[in-house]
Short mmCIF file of N, CA, C and O in Angstrom, two decimals:
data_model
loop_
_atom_site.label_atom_id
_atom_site.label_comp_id
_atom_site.label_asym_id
_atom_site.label_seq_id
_atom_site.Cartn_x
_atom_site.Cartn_y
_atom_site.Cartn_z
N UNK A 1 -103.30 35.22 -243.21
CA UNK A 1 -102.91 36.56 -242.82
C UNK A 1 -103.33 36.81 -241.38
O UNK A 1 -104.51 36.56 -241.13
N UNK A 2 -102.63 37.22 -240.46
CA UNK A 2 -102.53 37.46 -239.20
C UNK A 2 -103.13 39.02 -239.31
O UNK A 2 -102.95 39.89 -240.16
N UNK A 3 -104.06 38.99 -237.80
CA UNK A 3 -104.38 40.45 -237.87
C UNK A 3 -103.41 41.13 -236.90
O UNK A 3 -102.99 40.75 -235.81
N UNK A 4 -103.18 42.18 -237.56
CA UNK A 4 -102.28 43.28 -236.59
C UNK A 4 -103.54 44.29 -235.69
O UNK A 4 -104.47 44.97 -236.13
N UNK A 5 -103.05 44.00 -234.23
CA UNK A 5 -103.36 45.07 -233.08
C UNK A 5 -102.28 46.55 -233.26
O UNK A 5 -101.15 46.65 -233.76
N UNK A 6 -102.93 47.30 -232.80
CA UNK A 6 -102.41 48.51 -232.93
C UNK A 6 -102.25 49.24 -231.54
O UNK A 6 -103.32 49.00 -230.98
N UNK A 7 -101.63 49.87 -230.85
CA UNK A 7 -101.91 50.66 -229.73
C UNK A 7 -101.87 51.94 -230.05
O UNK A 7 -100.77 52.49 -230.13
N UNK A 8 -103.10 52.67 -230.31
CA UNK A 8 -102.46 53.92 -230.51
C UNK A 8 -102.87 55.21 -228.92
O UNK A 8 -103.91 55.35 -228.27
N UNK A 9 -102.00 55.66 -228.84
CA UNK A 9 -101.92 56.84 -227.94
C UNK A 9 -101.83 58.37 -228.36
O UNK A 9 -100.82 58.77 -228.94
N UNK A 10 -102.94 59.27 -228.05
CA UNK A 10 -103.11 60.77 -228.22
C UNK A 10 -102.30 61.06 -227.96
O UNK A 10 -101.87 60.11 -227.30
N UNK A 11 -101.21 62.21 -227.96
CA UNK A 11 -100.20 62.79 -227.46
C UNK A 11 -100.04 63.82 -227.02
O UNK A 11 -99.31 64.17 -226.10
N UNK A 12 -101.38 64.94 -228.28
CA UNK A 12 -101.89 66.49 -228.09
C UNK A 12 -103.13 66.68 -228.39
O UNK A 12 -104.05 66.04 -228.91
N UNK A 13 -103.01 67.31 -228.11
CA UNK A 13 -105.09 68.07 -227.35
C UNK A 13 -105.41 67.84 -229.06
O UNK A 13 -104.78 67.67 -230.11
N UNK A 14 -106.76 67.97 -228.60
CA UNK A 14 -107.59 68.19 -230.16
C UNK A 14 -108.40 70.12 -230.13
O UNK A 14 -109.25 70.78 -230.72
N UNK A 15 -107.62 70.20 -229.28
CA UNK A 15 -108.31 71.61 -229.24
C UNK A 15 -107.83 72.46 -230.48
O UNK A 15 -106.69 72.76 -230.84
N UNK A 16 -108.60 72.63 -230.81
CA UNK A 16 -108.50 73.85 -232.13
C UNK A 16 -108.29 73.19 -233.41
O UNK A 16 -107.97 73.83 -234.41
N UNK A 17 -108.44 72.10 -233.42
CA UNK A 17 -108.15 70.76 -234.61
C UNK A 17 -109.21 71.53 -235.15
O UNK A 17 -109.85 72.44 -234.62
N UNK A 18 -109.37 70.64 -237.21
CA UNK A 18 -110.25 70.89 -237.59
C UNK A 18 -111.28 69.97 -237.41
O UNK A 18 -110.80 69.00 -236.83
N UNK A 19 -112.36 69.83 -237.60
CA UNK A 19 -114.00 68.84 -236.98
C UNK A 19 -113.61 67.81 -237.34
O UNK A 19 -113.68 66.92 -236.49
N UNK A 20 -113.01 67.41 -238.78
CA UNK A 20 -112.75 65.92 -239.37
C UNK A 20 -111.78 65.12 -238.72
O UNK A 20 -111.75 63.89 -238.80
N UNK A 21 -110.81 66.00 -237.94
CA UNK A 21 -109.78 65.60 -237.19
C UNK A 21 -110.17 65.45 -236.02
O UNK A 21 -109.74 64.40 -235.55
N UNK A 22 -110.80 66.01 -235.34
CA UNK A 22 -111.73 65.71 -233.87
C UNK A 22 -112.75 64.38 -234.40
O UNK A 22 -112.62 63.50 -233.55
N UNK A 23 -113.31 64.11 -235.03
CA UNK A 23 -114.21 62.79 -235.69
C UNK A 23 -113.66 61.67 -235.93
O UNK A 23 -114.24 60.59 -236.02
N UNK A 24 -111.95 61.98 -236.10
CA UNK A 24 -111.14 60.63 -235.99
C UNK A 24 -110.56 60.23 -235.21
O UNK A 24 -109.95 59.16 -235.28
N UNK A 25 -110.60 61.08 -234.10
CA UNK A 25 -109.92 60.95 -232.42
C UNK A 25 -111.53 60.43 -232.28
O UNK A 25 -111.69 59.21 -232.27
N UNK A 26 -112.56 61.14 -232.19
CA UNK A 26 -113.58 60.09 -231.82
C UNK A 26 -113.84 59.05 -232.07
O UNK A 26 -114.08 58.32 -231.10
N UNK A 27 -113.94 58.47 -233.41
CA UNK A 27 -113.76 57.26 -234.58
C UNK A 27 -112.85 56.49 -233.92
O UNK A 27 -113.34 55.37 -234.10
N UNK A 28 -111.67 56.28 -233.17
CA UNK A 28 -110.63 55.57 -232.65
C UNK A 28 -111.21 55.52 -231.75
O UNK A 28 -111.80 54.47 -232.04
N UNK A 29 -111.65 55.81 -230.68
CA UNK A 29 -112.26 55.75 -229.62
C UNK A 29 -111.41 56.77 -228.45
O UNK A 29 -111.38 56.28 -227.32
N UNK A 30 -110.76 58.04 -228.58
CA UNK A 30 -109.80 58.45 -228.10
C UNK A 30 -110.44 59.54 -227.48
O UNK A 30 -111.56 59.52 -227.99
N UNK A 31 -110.42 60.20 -226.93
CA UNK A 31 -110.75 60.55 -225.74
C UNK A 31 -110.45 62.10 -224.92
O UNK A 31 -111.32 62.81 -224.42
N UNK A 32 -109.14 62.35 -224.94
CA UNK A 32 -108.11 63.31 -224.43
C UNK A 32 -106.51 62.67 -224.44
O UNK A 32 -106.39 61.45 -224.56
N UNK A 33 -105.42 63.45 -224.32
CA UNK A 33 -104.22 63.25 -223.99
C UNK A 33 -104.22 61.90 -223.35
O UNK A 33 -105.16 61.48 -222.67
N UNK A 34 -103.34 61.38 -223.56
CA UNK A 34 -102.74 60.53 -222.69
C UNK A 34 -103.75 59.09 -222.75
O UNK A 34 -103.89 58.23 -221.88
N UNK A 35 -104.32 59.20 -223.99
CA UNK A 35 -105.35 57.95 -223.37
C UNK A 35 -104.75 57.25 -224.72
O UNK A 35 -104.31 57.79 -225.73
N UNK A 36 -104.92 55.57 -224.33
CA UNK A 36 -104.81 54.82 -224.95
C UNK A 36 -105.65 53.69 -225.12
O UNK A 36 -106.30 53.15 -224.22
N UNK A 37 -105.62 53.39 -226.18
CA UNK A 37 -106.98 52.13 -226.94
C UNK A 37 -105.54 51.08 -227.79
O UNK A 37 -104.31 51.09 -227.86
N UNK A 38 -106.45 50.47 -228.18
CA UNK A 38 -105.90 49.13 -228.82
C UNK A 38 -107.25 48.68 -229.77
O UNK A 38 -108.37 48.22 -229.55
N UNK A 39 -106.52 49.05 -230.88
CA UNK A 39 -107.51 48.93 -232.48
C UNK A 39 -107.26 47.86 -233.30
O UNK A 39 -106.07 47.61 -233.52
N UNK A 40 -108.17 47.12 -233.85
CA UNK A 40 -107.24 46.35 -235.16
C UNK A 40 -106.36 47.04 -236.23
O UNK A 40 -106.26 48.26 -236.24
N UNK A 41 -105.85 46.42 -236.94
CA UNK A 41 -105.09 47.45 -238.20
C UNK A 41 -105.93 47.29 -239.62
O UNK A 41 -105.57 46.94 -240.74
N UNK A 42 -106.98 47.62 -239.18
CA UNK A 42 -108.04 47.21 -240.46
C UNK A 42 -107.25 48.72 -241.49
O UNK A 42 -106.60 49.63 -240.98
N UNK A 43 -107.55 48.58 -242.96
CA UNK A 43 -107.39 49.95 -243.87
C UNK A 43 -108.07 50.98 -243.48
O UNK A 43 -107.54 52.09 -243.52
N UNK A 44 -109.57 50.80 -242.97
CA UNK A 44 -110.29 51.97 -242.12
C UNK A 44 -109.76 52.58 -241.46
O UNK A 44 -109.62 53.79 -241.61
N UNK A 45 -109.32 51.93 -240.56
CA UNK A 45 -108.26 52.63 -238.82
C UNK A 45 -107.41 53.09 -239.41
O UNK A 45 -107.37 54.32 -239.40
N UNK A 46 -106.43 52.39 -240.15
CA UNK A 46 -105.28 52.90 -241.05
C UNK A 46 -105.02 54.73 -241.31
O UNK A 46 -104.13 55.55 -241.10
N UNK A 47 -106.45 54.69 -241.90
CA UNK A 47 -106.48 55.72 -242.66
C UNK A 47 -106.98 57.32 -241.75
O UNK A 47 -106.84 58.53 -241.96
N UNK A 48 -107.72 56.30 -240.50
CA UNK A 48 -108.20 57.59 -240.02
C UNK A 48 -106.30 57.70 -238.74
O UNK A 48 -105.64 58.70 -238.47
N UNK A 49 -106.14 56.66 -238.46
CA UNK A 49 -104.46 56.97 -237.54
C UNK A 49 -104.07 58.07 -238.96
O UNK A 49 -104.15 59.28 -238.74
N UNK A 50 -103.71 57.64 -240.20
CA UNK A 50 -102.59 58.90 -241.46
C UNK A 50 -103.14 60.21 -241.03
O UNK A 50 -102.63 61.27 -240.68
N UNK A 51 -104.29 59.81 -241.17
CA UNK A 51 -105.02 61.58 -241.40
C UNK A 51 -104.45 62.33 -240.15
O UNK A 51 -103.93 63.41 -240.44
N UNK A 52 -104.42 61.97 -238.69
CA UNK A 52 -103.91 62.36 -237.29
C UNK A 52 -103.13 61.54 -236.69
O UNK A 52 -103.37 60.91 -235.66
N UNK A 53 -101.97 61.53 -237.45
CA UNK A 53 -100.68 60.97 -236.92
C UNK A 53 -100.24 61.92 -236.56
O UNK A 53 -99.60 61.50 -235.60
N UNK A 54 -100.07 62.96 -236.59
CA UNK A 54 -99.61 64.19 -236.11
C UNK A 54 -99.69 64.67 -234.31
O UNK A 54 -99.10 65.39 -233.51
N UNK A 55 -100.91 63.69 -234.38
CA UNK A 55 -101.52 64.15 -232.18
C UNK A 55 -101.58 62.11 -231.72
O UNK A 55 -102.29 61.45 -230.97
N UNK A 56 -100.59 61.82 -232.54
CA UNK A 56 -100.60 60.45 -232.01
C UNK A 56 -99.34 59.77 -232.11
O UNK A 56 -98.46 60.02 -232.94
N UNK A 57 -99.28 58.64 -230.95
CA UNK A 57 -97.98 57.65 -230.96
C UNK A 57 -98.50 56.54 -231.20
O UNK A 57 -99.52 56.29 -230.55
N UNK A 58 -98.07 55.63 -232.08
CA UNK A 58 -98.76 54.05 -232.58
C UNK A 58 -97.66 52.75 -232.30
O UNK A 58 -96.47 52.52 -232.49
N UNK A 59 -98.39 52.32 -231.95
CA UNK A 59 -96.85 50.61 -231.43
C UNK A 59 -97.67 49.89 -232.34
O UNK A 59 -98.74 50.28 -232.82
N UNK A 60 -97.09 48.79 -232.56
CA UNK A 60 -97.87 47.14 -233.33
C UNK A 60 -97.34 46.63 -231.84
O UNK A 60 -96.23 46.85 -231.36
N UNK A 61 -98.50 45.84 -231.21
CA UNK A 61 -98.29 44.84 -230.69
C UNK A 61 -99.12 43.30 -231.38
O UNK A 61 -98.92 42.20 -230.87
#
């Protein structure tokens, strides 16, 4: 099994999010708008990208 990289990119503020949702923009390592990281696709990451897919854009590279 090959591991999948992920790129994920913020898209919208975390301002006024609820705390658990600001903890998974932190948890990713994310930052503000416009910033982008590159995560494994472990089920962990998985789950915290579902929860705030909503303030995010995700590629597989």
């Amino acid at each position: 099994m090959t591991k999948k990289t992920l790129r994920v990119t913020q898209v919208r503020s975390s301002h006024g999010r609820l705390e658990s949702h600001k903890a998974c923009l932190r948890g990713l390592g994310l930052r503000k708008p416009h910033h982008c990281v590159e995560v494994p696709g472990t089920p962990e990451i998985l789950g915290m990208i579902f929860k705030v897919s909503y303030l995010l854009k995700v590629e597989e590279i």
